Short mmCIF file of C-alpha atoms and ligand atoms in Angstrom, two decimals:
data_model
loop_
_atom_site.label_atom_id
_atom_site.label_comp_id
_atom_site.label_asym_id
_atom_site.label_seq_id
_atom_site.Cartn_x
_atom_site.Cartn_y
_atom_site.Cartn_z
CA UNK A 1 -12.57 12.82 -2.24
CA UNK A 2 -11.62 9.18 -2.68
CA UNK A 3 -8.06 8.53 -1.54
CA UNK A 4 -7.35 4.86 -2.10
CA UNK A 5 -4.42 2.65 -1.17
CA UNK A 6 -4.08 -0.11 -3.74
CA UNK A 7 -2.19 -2.81 -1.95
CA UNK A 8 -0.50 -6.11 -2.75
CA UNK A 9 2.77 -7.93 -3.30
CA UNK A 10 5.02 -7.06 -6.23
CA UNK A 11 3.31 -8.43 -9.35
CA UNK A 12 -0.18 -8.44 -7.84
CA UNK A 13 -1.52 -6.09 -10.53
CA UNK A 14 -1.55 -2.77 -8.64
CA UNK A 15 -0.25 -0.77 -11.60
CA UNK A 16 -2.64 -2.33 -14.13
CA UNK A 17 -5.69 -1.85 -11.92
CA UNK A 18 -4.60 1.70 -11.00
CA UNK A 19 -4.58 2.67 -14.69
CA UNK A 20 -8.14 1.41 -15.07
CA UNK A 21 -9.29 3.26 -11.93
CA UNK A 22 -7.74 6.50 -13.14
CA UNK A 23 -9.63 6.19 -16.43
CA UNK A 24 -12.96 5.37 -14.83
CA UNK A 25 -12.99 7.71 -11.84
CA UNK A 26 -10.65 10.54 -12.89
CA UNK A 27 -8.37 9.90 -9.95
CA UNK A 28 -4.75 10.95 -9.61
CA UNK A 29 -1.99 8.37 -9.22
CA UNK A 30 1.13 8.17 -7.08
CA UNK A 31 3.31 5.16 -7.83
CA UNK A 32 6.34 5.55 -5.60
CA UNK A 33 8.19 2.94 -7.69
CA UNK A 34 7.59 5.03 -10.85
CA UNK A 35 8.66 8.22 -9.04
CA UNK A 36 11.93 6.54 -7.99
CA UNK A 37 12.59 5.02 -11.43
CA UNK A 38 12.09 8.47 -12.94
CA UNK A 39 14.62 9.96 -10.52
CA UNK A 40 17.09 7.23 -11.52
CA UNK A 41 16.51 7.96 -15.21
CA UNK A 42 17.15 11.67 -14.61
CA UNK A 43 20.34 10.93 -12.68
CA UNK A 44 19.32 12.93 -9.58
CA UNK A 45 20.88 12.50 -6.13
CA UNK A 46 17.67 10.87 -4.94
CA UNK A 47 17.83 8.54 -7.93
CA UNK A 48 21.38 7.51 -7.08
CA UNK A 49 20.40 6.73 -3.49
CA UNK A 50 17.25 4.89 -4.59
CA UNK A 51 19.08 2.70 -7.11
CA UNK A 52 21.25 1.18 -4.37
CA UNK A 53 18.17 -0.04 -2.54
CA UNK A 54 16.04 -0.99 -5.54
CA UNK A 55 18.70 -3.18 -7.13
CA UNK A 56 19.07 -5.08 -3.88
CA UNK A 57 15.30 -5.53 -3.55
CA UNK A 58 15.28 -3.45 -0.36
CA UNK A 59 13.02 -0.60 0.67
CA UNK A 60 14.13 3.04 0.52
CA UNK A 61 14.25 4.55 4.06
CA UNK A 62 10.87 5.74 5.34
CA UNK A 63 11.85 9.40 5.97
CA UNK A 64 12.89 9.81 2.36
CA UNK A 65 9.70 8.20 1.04
CA UNK A 66 7.41 10.26 3.24
CA UNK A 67 8.93 13.55 2.02
CA UNK A 68 8.59 12.50 -1.61
CA UNK A 69 5.02 11.40 -1.05
CA UNK A 70 3.89 14.67 0.54
CA UNK A 71 5.34 16.77 -2.25
CA UNK A 72 3.74 14.66 -5.01
CA UNK A 73 0.42 14.67 -3.14
CA UNK A 74 0.44 18.47 -2.85
CA UNK A 75 1.14 18.80 -6.57
CA UNK A 76 -2.49 17.69 -7.19
CA UNK A 77 -3.87 20.81 -5.49
CA UNK A 78 -6.38 21.11 -2.67
CA UNK A 79 -9.63 19.72 -4.01
CA UNK A 80 -8.79 16.86 -6.30
CA UNK A 81 -11.12 13.86 -6.75
CA UNK A 82 -8.76 11.53 -4.94
CA UNK A 83 -5.40 9.86 -5.25
CA UNK A 84 -4.49 6.22 -5.75
CA UNK A 85 -1.48 5.32 -3.65
CA UNK A 86 0.29 2.52 -5.48
CA UNK A 87 3.32 1.00 -3.76
CA UNK A 88 2.91 3.21 -0.71
CA UNK A 89 2.69 2.61 2.22
CA UNK A 90 5.02 -0.40 2.44
CA UNK A 91 5.72 -0.25 6.19
CA UNK A 92 3.66 0.53 9.28
CA UNK A 93 5.73 3.71 9.75
CA UNK A 94 4.74 4.83 6.25
CA UNK A 95 1.06 4.08 6.91
CA UNK A 96 1.18 6.18 10.08
CA UNK A 97 2.99 8.99 8.27
CA UNK A 98 0.43 8.89 5.44
CA UNK A 99 -2.45 9.12 7.88
CA UNK A 100 -0.81 12.08 9.61
CA UNK A 101 0.12 13.84 6.38
CA UNK A 102 -3.47 13.57 5.12
CA UNK A 103 -4.98 14.56 8.48
CA UNK A 104 -3.00 17.83 8.56
CA UNK A 105 -4.69 18.63 5.22
CA UNK A 106 -8.15 17.60 6.45
CA UNK A 107 -8.09 14.49 4.24
CA UNK A 108 -8.00 10.72 4.83
CA UNK A 109 -7.57 7.32 3.20
CA UNK A 110 -11.07 6.12 2.29
CA UNK A 111 -10.16 2.53 1.41
CA UNK A 112 -7.31 0.08 1.34
CA UNK A 113 -7.85 -2.48 -1.41
CA UNK A 114 -5.75 -5.62 -1.12
CA UNK A 115 -5.06 -7.64 -4.28
CA UNK A 116 -4.42 -11.17 -3.10
CA UNK A 117 -2.36 -13.31 -5.50
CA UNK A 118 -0.64 -16.65 -4.74
CA UNK A 119 3.14 -16.65 -4.51
CA UNK A 120 3.84 -18.94 -7.53
CA UNK A 121 1.73 -16.70 -9.73
CA UNK A 122 3.62 -13.58 -8.51
CA UNK A 123 6.96 -15.20 -9.39
CA UNK A 124 5.69 -16.17 -12.86
CA UNK A 125 4.33 -12.70 -13.60
CA UNK A 126 7.43 -10.86 -12.38
CA UNK A 127 9.86 -13.05 -14.33
CA UNK A 128 7.76 -12.50 -17.46
CA UNK A 129 7.62 -8.73 -16.81
CA UNK A 130 11.41 -8.67 -16.41
CA UNK A 131 11.85 -10.32 -19.81
CA UNK A 132 9.49 -7.82 -21.44
CA UNK A 133 10.32 -4.56 -19.69
CA UNK A 134 13.91 -5.08 -18.72
CA UNK A 135 13.25 -3.74 -15.20
CA UNK A 136 16.51 -4.29 -13.37
CA UNK A 137 14.81 -5.61 -10.23
CA UNK A 138 12.62 -8.14 -12.07
CA UNK A 139 15.22 -10.94 -11.99
CA UNK A 140 14.76 -14.12 -10.01
CA UNK A 141 17.19 -13.28 -7.19
CA UNK A 142 15.86 -9.76 -6.58
CA UNK A 143 12.24 -10.89 -6.93
CA UNK A 144 12.78 -13.41 -4.11
CA UNK A 145 14.19 -10.65 -1.90
CA UNK A 146 11.32 -8.31 -2.73
CA UNK A 147 8.79 -11.01 -1.84
CA UNK A 148 10.62 -11.59 1.46
CA UNK A 149 10.52 -7.85 2.16
CA UNK A 150 6.83 -7.85 1.30
CA UNK A 151 6.05 -10.65 3.78
CA UNK A 152 8.25 -9.22 6.54
CA UNK A 153 7.63 -5.47 6.33
CA UNK A 154 4.59 -4.82 4.13
CA UNK A 155 2.05 -7.61 4.73
CA UNK A 156 1.54 -6.55 8.41
CA UNK A 157 -0.27 -3.53 6.94
CA UNK A 158 -3.23 -5.78 6.17
CA UNK A 159 -4.01 -6.09 9.88
CA UNK A 160 -3.15 -2.44 10.43
CA UNK A 161 -5.77 -1.35 7.88
CA UNK A 162 -8.27 -3.90 9.20
CA UNK A 163 -7.97 -2.14 12.53
CA UNK A 164 -8.57 1.18 10.75
CA UNK A 165 -11.78 -0.40 9.44
CA UNK A 166 -11.08 0.38 5.76
CA UNK A 167 -9.58 -2.87 4.43
CA UNK A 168 -11.15 -4.73 1.48
CA UNK A 169 -9.89 -8.07 0.20
CA UNK A 170 -9.98 -8.78 -3.54
CA UNK A 171 -9.19 -12.12 -5.17
CA UNK A 172 -6.37 -10.95 -7.46
CA UNK A 173 -6.05 -14.14 -9.51
CA UNK A 174 -8.28 -14.53 -12.56
CA UNK A 175 -9.86 -12.40 -15.25
CA UNK A 176 -8.64 -8.79 -15.34
CA UNK A 177 -12.17 -7.46 -15.85
CA UNK A 178 -13.65 -9.49 -12.97
CA UNK A 179 -10.91 -8.19 -10.66
CA UNK A 180 -11.58 -4.64 -11.82
CA UNK A 181 -15.33 -5.06 -11.29
CA UNK A 182 -14.68 -6.26 -7.72
CA UNK A 183 -12.51 -3.20 -7.09
CA UNK A 184 -15.14 -0.86 -8.58
CA UNK A 185 -17.75 -2.33 -6.25
CA UNK A 186 -15.61 -1.14 -3.34
CA UNK A 187 -14.90 2.28 -4.87
CA UNK A 188 -18.58 2.87 -5.71
CA UNK A 189 -19.47 2.49 -2.04
CA UNK A 190 -17.08 5.26 -0.96
P1 AMP B 1 7.49 -0.97 -7.16
O1 AMP B 1 7.55 -0.42 -8.54
O2 AMP B 1 6.36 -0.41 -6.36
O3 AMP B 1 7.52 -2.49 -7.14
O4 AMP B 1 8.81 -0.50 -6.40
C1 AMP B 1 10.10 -0.87 -6.86
C2 AMP B 1 11.12 -0.64 -5.76
O5 AMP B 1 11.13 0.75 -5.40
C3 AMP B 1 10.87 -1.36 -4.45
O6 AMP B 1 11.37 -2.70 -4.47
C4 AMP B 1 11.62 -0.48 -3.46
O7 AMP B 1 13.01 -0.67 -3.52
C5 AMP B 1 11.32 0.92 -4.00
N1 AMP B 1 10.07 1.49 -3.40
C6 AMP B 1 8.91 1.79 -4.04
N2 AMP B 1 7.98 2.27 -3.21
C7 AMP B 1 8.57 2.28 -1.98
C8 AMP B 1 8.12 2.64 -0.67
N3 AMP B 1 6.86 3.08 -0.45
N4 AMP B 1 9.00 2.51 0.35
C9 AMP B 1 10.25 2.06 0.16
N5 AMP B 1 10.73 1.69 -1.03
C10 AMP B 1 9.91 1.79 -2.10
#
Protein backbone atom coordinates (compact mmCIF):
# COMPACT_ATOMS: atom_id res chain seq x y z
CA UNK A 1 0.00 0.00 0.00
CA UNK A 2 1.42 3.34 -1.11
CA UNK A 3 -0.08 6.21 0.87
CA UNK A 4 1.47 9.40 -0.43
CA UNK A 5 1.25 13.00 0.73
CA UNK A 6 1.64 15.29 -2.26
CA UNK A 7 2.80 18.54 -0.79
CA UNK A 8 3.36 22.12 -1.89
CA UNK A 9 2.07 25.68 -1.86
CA UNK A 10 -1.20 26.58 -3.57
CA UNK A 11 -0.52 26.47 -7.32
CA UNK A 12 2.44 24.11 -7.06
CA UNK A 13 0.76 21.49 -9.27
CA UNK A 14 -0.46 19.00 -6.65
CA UNK A 15 -3.81 18.43 -8.37
CA UNK A 16 -2.32 18.00 -11.85
CA UNK A 17 0.35 15.56 -10.67
CA UNK A 18 -2.17 13.67 -8.51
CA UNK A 19 -4.33 13.00 -11.58
CA UNK A 20 -1.34 11.53 -13.41
CA UNK A 21 -0.39 9.37 -10.41
CA UNK A 22 -3.92 8.02 -10.12
CA UNK A 23 -3.85 7.01 -13.79
CA UNK A 24 -0.45 5.35 -13.61
CA UNK A 25 -0.61 3.59 -10.26
CA UNK A 26 -4.35 3.08 -9.69
CA UNK A 27 -4.25 5.07 -6.47
CA UNK A 28 -7.17 6.73 -4.73
CA UNK A 29 -7.27 10.49 -4.22
CA UNK A 30 -8.32 12.72 -1.35
CA UNK A 31 -8.24 16.42 -2.18
CA UNK A 32 -9.57 18.15 0.91
CA UNK A 33 -10.08 21.35 -1.13
CA UNK A 34 -12.29 19.43 -3.60
CA UNK A 35 -14.21 17.78 -0.73
CA UNK A 36 -14.91 21.21 0.78
CA UNK A 37 -15.86 22.81 -2.55
CA UNK A 38 -18.28 19.94 -3.12
CA UNK A 39 -19.87 20.52 0.28
CA UNK A 40 -20.26 24.22 -0.60
CA UNK A 41 -21.87 23.32 -3.92
CA UNK A 42 -24.33 21.01 -2.15
CA UNK A 43 -25.19 23.68 0.40
CA UNK A 44 -24.44 21.49 3.45
CA UNK A 45 -23.76 22.83 6.95
CA UNK A 46 -20.12 21.85 6.57
CA UNK A 47 -20.05 23.71 3.25
CA UNK A 48 -21.43 26.86 4.86
CA UNK A 49 -18.80 26.74 7.60
CA UNK A 50 -16.02 25.99 5.10
CA UNK A 51 -16.95 28.86 2.78
CA UNK A 52 -16.32 31.42 5.53
CA UNK A 53 -12.75 30.23 5.88
CA UNK A 54 -12.00 29.52 2.22
CA UNK A 55 -13.10 32.95 1.01
CA UNK A 56 -10.81 34.57 3.55
CA UNK A 57 -7.88 32.36 2.53
CA UNK A 58 -7.80 30.78 6.00
CA UNK A 59 -7.61 27.14 7.01
CA UNK A 60 -10.65 25.20 8.23
CA UNK A 61 -10.17 24.14 11.90
CA UNK A 62 -8.11 20.97 12.33
CA UNK A 63 -10.75 18.92 14.22
CA UNK A 64 -13.22 19.35 11.38
CA UNK A 65 -10.65 18.40 8.73
CA UNK A 66 -9.46 15.32 10.58
CA UNK A 67 -13.01 13.92 10.87
CA UNK A 68 -13.66 14.50 7.17
CA UNK A 69 -10.37 12.90 6.24
CA UNK A 70 -10.95 9.71 8.24
CA UNK A 71 -14.39 9.16 6.75
CA UNK A 72 -13.18 9.67 3.16
CA UNK A 73 -10.19 7.40 3.80
CA UNK A 74 -12.42 4.61 5.12
CA UNK A 75 -14.65 4.87 2.06
CA UNK A 76 -11.81 3.25 0.04
CA UNK A 77 -12.09 0.00 2.02
CA UNK A 78 -9.41 -1.94 3.87
CA UNK A 79 -6.95 -3.10 1.24
CA UNK A 80 -6.71 -0.39 -1.37
CA UNK A 81 -3.51 0.26 -3.34
CA UNK A 82 -2.89 3.55 -1.60
CA UNK A 83 -4.23 7.05 -1.29
CA UNK A 84 -2.81 10.36 -2.47
CA UNK A 85 -3.38 13.03 0.15
CA UNK A 86 -3.61 16.31 -1.73
CA UNK A 87 -3.98 19.46 0.37
CA UNK A 88 -3.79 17.53 3.62
CA UNK A 89 -2.03 17.79 6.04
CA UNK A 90 -1.65 21.58 6.14
CA UNK A 91 -0.64 21.91 9.81
CA UNK A 92 1.56 19.91 12.18
CA UNK A 93 -1.58 18.96 14.14
CA UNK A 94 -3.08 17.49 10.96
CA UNK A 95 0.11 15.56 10.19
CA UNK A 96 0.08 14.06 13.68
CA UNK A 97 -3.61 13.23 13.39
CA UNK A 98 -3.03 11.60 9.99
CA UNK A 99 -0.23 9.47 11.36
CA UNK A 100 -2.42 8.36 14.26
CA UNK A 101 -5.48 7.73 12.12
CA UNK A 102 -3.44 5.52 9.76
CA UNK A 103 -1.63 3.74 12.61
CA UNK A 104 -4.93 2.65 14.21
CA UNK A 105 -5.70 0.95 10.87
CA UNK A 106 -2.23 -0.63 10.61
CA UNK A 107 -1.29 1.73 7.76
CA UNK A 108 1.21 4.57 7.27
CA UNK A 109 2.33 7.38 4.99
CA UNK A 110 5.02 5.92 2.73
CA UNK A 111 6.25 9.19 1.22
CA UNK A 112 5.82 12.93 1.38
CA UNK A 113 6.60 14.48 -1.99
CA UNK A 114 7.26 18.21 -1.94
CA UNK A 115 6.71 20.19 -5.15
CA UNK A 116 8.94 23.22 -4.85
CA UNK A 117 7.88 26.21 -6.97
CA UNK A 118 9.10 29.84 -6.66
CA UNK A 119 6.67 32.38 -5.26
CA UNK A 120 6.35 34.57 -8.41
CA UNK A 121 5.45 31.52 -10.46
CA UNK A 122 2.79 30.47 -7.89
CA UNK A 123 1.18 33.93 -8.08
CA UNK A 124 1.17 33.82 -11.90
CA UNK A 125 -0.37 30.35 -12.04
CA UNK A 126 -3.06 31.07 -9.44
CA UNK A 127 -4.15 34.34 -11.05
CA UNK A 128 -4.41 32.55 -14.40
CA UNK A 129 -6.35 29.67 -12.81
CA UNK A 130 -8.75 32.18 -11.23
CA UNK A 131 -9.46 33.72 -14.64
CA UNK A 132 -10.10 30.30 -16.17
CA UNK A 133 -11.93 28.43 -13.42
CA UNK A 134 -13.60 31.23 -11.55
CA UNK A 135 -12.50 29.76 -8.19
CA UNK A 136 -13.57 32.35 -5.65
CA UNK A 137 -10.31 32.14 -3.70
CA UNK A 138 -8.06 32.55 -6.77
CA UNK A 139 -8.05 36.37 -6.65
CA UNK A 140 -4.95 38.40 -5.88
CA UNK A 141 -5.91 39.39 -2.32
CA UNK A 142 -6.92 35.89 -1.21
CA UNK A 143 -3.96 34.29 -2.99
CA UNK A 144 -1.58 36.48 -0.95
CA UNK A 145 -3.30 35.37 2.26
CA UNK A 146 -3.17 31.72 1.25
CA UNK A 147 0.55 32.00 0.51
CA UNK A 148 1.08 33.63 3.92
CA UNK A 149 -0.86 30.80 5.57
CA UNK A 150 1.25 28.31 3.62
CA UNK A 151 4.52 29.83 4.85
CA UNK A 152 3.33 30.23 8.44
CA UNK A 153 1.36 27.05 9.09
CA UNK A 154 2.06 24.54 6.32
CA UNK A 155 5.73 24.88 5.29
CA UNK A 156 6.96 23.72 8.76
CA UNK A 157 5.69 20.29 7.69
CA UNK A 158 8.73 19.96 5.43
CA UNK A 159 11.00 19.63 8.46
CA UNK A 160 8.41 17.50 10.24
CA UNK A 161 8.42 14.95 7.40
CA UNK A 162 12.21 15.15 7.11
CA UNK A 163 12.33 14.01 10.71
CA UNK A 164 9.94 11.18 9.83
CA UNK A 165 12.51 10.19 7.19
CA UNK A 166 10.02 10.12 4.29
CA UNK A 167 10.45 13.55 2.66
CA UNK A 168 11.40 13.88 -1.04
CA UNK A 169 12.08 17.21 -2.73
CA UNK A 170 11.01 17.71 -6.35
CA UNK A 171 11.84 20.73 -8.50
CA UNK A 172 8.28 21.79 -9.37
CA UNK A 173 9.16 24.37 -12.01
CA UNK A 174 9.61 23.19 -15.58
CA UNK A 175 8.22 20.58 -17.94
CA UNK A 176 5.16 18.73 -16.63
CA UNK A 177 6.48 15.38 -17.85
CA UNK A 178 9.93 15.85 -16.26
CA UNK A 179 8.27 16.72 -12.94
CA UNK A 180 6.04 13.66 -13.22
CA UNK A 181 9.03 11.43 -14.04
CA UNK A 182 10.83 12.72 -10.92
CA UNK A 183 7.77 11.92 -8.82
CA UNK A 184 7.46 8.43 -10.36
CA UNK A 185 11.09 7.73 -9.47
CA UNK A 186 10.15 8.27 -5.82
CA UNK A 187 6.93 6.24 -6.04
CA UNK A 188 8.67 3.33 -7.81
CA UNK A 189 11.04 2.98 -4.87
CA UNK A 190 8.19 2.54 -2.36
P1 LIG B 1 -6.98 23.76 -1.95
O1 LIG B 1 -7.94 23.41 -3.03
O2 LIG B 1 -6.24 22.57 -1.43
O3 LIG B 1 -6.06 24.89 -2.34
O4 LIG B 1 -7.83 24.29 -0.71
C1 LIG B 1 -8.66 25.44 -0.82
C2 LIG B 1 -9.02 25.95 0.56
O5 LIG B 1 -9.73 24.92 1.28
C3 LIG B 1 -7.86 26.30 1.47
O6 LIG B 1 -7.38 27.62 1.24
C4 LIG B 1 -8.48 26.14 2.85
O7 LIG B 1 -9.32 27.22 3.19
C5 LIG B 1 -9.37 24.92 2.66
N1 LIG B 1 -8.64 23.65 2.96
C6 LIG B 1 -8.32 22.65 2.09
N2 LIG B 1 -7.64 21.66 2.69
C7 LIG B 1 -7.52 22.03 4.00
C8 LIG B 1 -6.90 21.46 5.14
N3 LIG B 1 -6.23 20.28 5.07
N4 LIG B 1 -6.97 22.13 6.31
C9 LIG B 1 -7.61 23.31 6.41
N5 LIG B 1 -8.21 23.92 5.38
C10 LIG B 1 -8.17 23.30 4.17
